[in-house]
PDB file of C-alpha atoms in Angstrom:
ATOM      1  CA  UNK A   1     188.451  97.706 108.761  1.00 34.00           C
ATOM      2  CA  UNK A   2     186.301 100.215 108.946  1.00 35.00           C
ATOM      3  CA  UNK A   3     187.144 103.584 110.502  1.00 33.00           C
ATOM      4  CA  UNK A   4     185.559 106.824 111.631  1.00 36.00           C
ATOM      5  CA  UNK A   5     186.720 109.612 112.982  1.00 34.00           C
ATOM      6  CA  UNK A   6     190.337 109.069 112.874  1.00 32.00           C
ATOM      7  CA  UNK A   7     192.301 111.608 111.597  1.00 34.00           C
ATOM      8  CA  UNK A   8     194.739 109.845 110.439  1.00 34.00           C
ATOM      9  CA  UNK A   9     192.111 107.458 108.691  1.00 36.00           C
ATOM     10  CA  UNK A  10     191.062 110.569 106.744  1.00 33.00           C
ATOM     11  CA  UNK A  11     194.898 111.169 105.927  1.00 32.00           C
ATOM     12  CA  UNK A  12     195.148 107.637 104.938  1.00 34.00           C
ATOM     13  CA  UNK A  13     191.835 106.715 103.674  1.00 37.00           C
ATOM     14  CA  UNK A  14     192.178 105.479  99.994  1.00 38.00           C
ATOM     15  CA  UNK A  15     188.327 105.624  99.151  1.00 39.00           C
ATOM     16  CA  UNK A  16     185.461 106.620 100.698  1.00 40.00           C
ATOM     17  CA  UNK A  17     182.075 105.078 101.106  1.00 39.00           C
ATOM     18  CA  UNK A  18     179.622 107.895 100.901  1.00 37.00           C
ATOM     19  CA  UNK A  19     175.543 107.461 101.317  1.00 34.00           C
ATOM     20  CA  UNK A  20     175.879 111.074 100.431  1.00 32.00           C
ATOM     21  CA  UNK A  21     177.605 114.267 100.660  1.00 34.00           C
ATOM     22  CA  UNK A  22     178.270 115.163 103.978  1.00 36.00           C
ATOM     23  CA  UNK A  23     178.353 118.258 106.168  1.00 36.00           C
ATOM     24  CA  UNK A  24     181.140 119.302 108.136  1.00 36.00           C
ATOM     25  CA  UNK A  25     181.695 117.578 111.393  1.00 37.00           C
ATOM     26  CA  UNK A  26     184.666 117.367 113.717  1.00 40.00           C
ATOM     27  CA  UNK A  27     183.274 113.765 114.663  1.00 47.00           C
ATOM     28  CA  UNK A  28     181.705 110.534 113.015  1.00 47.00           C
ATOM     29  CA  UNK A  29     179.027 108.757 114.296  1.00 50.00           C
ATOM     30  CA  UNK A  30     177.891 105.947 112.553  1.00 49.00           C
ATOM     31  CA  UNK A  31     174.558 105.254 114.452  1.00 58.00           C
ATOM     32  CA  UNK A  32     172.159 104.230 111.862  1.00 57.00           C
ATOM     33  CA  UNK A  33     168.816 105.976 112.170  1.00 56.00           C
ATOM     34  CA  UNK A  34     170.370 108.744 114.934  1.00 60.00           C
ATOM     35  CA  UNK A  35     170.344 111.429 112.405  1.00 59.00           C
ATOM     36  CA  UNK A  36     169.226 114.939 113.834  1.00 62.00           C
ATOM     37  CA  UNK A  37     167.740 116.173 110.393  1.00 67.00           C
ATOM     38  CA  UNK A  38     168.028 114.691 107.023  1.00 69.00           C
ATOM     39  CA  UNK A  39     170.665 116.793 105.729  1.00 71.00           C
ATOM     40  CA  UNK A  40     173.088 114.428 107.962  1.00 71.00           C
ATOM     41  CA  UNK A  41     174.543 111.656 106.406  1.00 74.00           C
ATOM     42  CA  UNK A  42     176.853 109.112 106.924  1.00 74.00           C
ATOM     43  CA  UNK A  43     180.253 108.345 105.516  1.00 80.00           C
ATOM     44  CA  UNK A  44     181.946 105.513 105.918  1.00 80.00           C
ATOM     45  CA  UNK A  45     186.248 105.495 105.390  1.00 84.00           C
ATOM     46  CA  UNK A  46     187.743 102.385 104.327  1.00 88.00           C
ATOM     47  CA  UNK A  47     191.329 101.931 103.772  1.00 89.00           C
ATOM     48  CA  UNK A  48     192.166  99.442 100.796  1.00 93.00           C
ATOM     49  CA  UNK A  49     193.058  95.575 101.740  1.00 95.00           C
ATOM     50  CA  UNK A  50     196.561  94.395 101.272  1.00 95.00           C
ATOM     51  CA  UNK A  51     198.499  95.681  98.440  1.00 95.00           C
ATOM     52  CA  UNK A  52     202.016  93.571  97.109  1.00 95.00           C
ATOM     53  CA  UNK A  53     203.976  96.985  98.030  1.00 93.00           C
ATOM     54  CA  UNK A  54     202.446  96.566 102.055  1.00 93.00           C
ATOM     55  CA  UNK A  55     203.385  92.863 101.790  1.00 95.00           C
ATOM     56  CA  UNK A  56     206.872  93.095 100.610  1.00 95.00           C
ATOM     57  CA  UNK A  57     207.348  95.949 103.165  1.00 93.00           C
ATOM     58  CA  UNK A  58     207.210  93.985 105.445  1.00 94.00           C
ATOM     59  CA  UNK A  59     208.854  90.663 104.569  1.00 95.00           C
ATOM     60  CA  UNK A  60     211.426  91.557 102.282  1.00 93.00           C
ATOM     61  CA  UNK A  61     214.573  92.475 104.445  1.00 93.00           C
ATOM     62  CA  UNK A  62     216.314  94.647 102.164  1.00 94.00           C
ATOM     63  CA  UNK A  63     212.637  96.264 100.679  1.00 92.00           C
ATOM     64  CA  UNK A  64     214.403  99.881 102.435  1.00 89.00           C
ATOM     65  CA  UNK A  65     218.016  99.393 101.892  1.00 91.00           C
ATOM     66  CA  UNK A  66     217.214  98.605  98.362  1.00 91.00           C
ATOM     67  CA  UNK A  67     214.331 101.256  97.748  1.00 91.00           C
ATOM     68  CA  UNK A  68     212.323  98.813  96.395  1.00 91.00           C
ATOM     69  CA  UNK A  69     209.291 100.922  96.880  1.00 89.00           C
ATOM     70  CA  UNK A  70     210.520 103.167  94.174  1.00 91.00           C
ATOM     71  CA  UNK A  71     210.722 100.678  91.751  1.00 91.00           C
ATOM     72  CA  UNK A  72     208.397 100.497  88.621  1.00 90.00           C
ATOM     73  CA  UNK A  73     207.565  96.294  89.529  1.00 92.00           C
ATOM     74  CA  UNK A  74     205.071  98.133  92.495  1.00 91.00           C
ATOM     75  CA  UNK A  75     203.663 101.220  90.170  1.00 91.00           C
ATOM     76  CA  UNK A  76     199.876 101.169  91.107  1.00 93.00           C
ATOM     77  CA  UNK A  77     200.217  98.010  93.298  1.00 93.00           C
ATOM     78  CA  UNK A  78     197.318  95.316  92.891  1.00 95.00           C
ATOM     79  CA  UNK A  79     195.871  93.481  96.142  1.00 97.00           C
ATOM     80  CA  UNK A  80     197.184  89.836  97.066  1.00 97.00           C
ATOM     81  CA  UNK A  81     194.994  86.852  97.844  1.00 97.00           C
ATOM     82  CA  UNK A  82     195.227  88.176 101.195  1.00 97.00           C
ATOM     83  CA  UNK A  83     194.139  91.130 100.498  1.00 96.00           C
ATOM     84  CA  UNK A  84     191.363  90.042  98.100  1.00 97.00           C
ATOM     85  CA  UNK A  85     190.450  87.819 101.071  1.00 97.00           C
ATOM     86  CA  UNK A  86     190.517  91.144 103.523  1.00 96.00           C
ATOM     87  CA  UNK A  87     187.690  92.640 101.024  1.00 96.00           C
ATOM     88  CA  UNK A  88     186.038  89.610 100.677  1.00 96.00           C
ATOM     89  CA  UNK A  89     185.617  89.373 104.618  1.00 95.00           C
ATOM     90  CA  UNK A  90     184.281  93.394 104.647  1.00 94.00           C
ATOM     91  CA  UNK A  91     181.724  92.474 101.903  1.00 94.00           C
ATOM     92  CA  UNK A  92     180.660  89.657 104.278  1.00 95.00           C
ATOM     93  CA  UNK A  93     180.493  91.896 107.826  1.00 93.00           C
ATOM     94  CA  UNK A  94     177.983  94.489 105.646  1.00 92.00           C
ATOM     95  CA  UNK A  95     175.619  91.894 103.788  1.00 92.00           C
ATOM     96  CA  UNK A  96     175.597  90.321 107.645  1.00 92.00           C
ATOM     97  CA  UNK A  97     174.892  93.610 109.645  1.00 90.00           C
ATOM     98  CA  UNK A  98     171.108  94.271 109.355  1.00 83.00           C
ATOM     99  CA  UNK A  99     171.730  98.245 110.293  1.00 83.00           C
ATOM    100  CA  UNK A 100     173.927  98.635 107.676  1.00 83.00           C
ATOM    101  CA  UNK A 101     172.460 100.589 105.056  1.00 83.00           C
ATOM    102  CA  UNK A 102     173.601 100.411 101.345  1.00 83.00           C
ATOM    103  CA  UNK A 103     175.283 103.281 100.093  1.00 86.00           C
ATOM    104  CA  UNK A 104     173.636 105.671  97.166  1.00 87.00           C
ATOM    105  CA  UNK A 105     177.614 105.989  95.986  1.00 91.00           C
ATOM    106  CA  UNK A 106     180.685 104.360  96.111  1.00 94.00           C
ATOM    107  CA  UNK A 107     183.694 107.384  96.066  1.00 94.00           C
ATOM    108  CA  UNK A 108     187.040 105.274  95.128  1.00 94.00           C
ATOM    109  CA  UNK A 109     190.727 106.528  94.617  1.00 94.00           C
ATOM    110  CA  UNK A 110     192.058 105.893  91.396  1.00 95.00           C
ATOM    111  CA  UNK A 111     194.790 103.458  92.480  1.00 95.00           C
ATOM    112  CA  UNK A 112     194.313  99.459  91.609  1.00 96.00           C
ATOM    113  CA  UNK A 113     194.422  98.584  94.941  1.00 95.00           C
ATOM    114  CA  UNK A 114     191.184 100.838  96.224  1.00 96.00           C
ATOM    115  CA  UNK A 115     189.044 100.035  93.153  1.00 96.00           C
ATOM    116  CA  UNK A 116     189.706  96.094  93.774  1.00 97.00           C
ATOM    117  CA  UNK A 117     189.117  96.639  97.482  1.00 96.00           C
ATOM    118  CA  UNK A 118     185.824  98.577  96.687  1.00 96.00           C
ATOM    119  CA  UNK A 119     184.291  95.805  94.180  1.00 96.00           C
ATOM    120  CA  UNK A 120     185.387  93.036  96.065  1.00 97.00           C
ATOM    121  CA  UNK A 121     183.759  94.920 100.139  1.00 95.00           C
ATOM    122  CA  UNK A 122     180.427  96.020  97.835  1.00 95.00           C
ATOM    123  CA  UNK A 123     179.885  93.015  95.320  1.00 95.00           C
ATOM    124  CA  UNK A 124     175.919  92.372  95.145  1.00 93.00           C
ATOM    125  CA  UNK A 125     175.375  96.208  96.612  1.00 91.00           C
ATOM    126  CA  UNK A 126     173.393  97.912  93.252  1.00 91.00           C
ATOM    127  CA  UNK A 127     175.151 100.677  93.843  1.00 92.00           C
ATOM    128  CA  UNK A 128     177.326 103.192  91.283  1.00 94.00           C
ATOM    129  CA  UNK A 129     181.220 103.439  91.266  1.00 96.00           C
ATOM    130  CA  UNK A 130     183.031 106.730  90.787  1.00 96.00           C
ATOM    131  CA  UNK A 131     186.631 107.545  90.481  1.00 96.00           C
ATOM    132  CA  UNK A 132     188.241 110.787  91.760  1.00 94.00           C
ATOM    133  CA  UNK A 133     192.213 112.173  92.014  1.00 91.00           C
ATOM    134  CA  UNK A 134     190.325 114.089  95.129  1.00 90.00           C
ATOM    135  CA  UNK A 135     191.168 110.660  97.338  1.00 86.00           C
ATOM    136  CA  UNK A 136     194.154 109.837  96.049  1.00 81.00           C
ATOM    137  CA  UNK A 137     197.532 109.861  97.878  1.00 77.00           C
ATOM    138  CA  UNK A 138     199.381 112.184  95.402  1.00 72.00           C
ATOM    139  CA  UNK A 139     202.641 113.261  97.600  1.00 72.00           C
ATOM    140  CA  UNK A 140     204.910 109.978  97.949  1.00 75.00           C
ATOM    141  CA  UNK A 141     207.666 109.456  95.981  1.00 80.00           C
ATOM    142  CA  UNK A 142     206.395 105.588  96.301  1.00 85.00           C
ATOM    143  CA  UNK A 143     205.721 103.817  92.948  1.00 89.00           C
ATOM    144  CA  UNK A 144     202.622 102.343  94.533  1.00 89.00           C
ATOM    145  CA  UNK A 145     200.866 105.709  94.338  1.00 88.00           C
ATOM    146  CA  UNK A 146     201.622 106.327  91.085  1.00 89.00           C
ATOM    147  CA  UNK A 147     198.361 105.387  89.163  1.00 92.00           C
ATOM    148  CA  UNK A 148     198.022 103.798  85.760  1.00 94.00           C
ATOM    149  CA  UNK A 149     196.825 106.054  82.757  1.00 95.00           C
ATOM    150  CA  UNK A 150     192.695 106.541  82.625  1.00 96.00           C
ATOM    151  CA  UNK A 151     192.728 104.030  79.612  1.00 97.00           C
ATOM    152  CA  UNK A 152     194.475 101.504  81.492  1.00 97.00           C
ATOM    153  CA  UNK A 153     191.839 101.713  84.775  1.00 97.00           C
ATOM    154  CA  UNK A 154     188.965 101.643  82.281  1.00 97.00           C
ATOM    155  CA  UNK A 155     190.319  98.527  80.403  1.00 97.00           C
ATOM    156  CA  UNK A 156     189.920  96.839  83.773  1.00 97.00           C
ATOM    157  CA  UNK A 157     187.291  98.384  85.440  1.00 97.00           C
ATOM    158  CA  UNK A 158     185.353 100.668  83.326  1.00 94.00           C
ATOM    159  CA  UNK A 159     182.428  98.701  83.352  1.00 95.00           C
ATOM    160  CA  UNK A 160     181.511  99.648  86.460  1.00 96.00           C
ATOM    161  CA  UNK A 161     183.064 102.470  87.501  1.00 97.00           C
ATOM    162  CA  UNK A 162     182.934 105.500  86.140  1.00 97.00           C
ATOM    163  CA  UNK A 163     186.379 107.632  85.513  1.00 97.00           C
ATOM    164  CA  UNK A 164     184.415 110.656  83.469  1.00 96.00           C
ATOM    165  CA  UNK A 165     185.849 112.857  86.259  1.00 93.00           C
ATOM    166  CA  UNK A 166     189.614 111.591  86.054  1.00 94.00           C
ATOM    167  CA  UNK A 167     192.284 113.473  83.594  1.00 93.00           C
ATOM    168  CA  UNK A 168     195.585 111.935  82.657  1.00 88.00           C
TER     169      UNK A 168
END
């Protein structure tokens, strides 16, 4: 689940796992203590877990024909139990990899999905949540990437992530 220097990942990437800013690089390299100075960090890109909208993509034959995608039922899509279970099984890989350093910031999209998929891969991590538009996929026509309003994301996650940098 976790990917590095992919372009496509970076494309794709809903949130971002970020021990800090990073400087430019054409390539990741995510071997911890390898650093050639300390202004080099590491960034880790996660793409979120199972949505509803990927599920019924796939297994609903008449999800295209229909353009069921466009529909307001999958506006800012939630995670299923498989994907809750997808998170749950990142969470498990990091607390079990002794290299893996915990993160001074979590960087998450502003869609359902990618805030669930962040608290679920970093519960017990002591580490801050914030939401920006900047990692957000803002050019489908696809209800799932439409996001709820601010008020809505902070009624369910406000208290621990914080959306001071999000406008509706």
């Amino acid at each position: 689940m976790l990917v590095a220097a992919r372009p496509r990942a970076l494309v794709s990437a809903a949130f971002i796992l970020a021990r800090c800013a990073a400087r430019a690089a054409t390539t990741v390299a995510l071997r911890p203590g390898e650093a050639a100075s300390e202004d080099e960090k590491t960034i880790l890109f996660v793409r979120h877990a199972e949505g509803w909208h990927n599920k019924h993509a796939r297994e609903l034959p008449n999800w295209h024909a229909d353009a069921l995608g466009l529909t307001e039922a999958y506006r800012d899509a939630r995670l299923t139990p498989v994907g809750e279970g997808q998170a749950r099984a990142l969470n498990a890989e990091l607390v079990a990899n002794a290299t893996f350093a915990p993160p001074d910031v979590v960087v998450v999209s502003t869609l359902t999905r990618t805030i669930q998929t962040a608290a679920l891969a970093f519960e017990g991590f002591d580490v801050p949540f914030e939401a920006t538009e900047l990692c957000r996929e803002r050019i489908a026509d696809h209800e799932c990437d439409h996001r709820r309003t601010r008020a809505a994301l902070e009624a369910d996650f406000g208290s621990f992530v914080d959306f001071s940098n999000v406008v509706d």
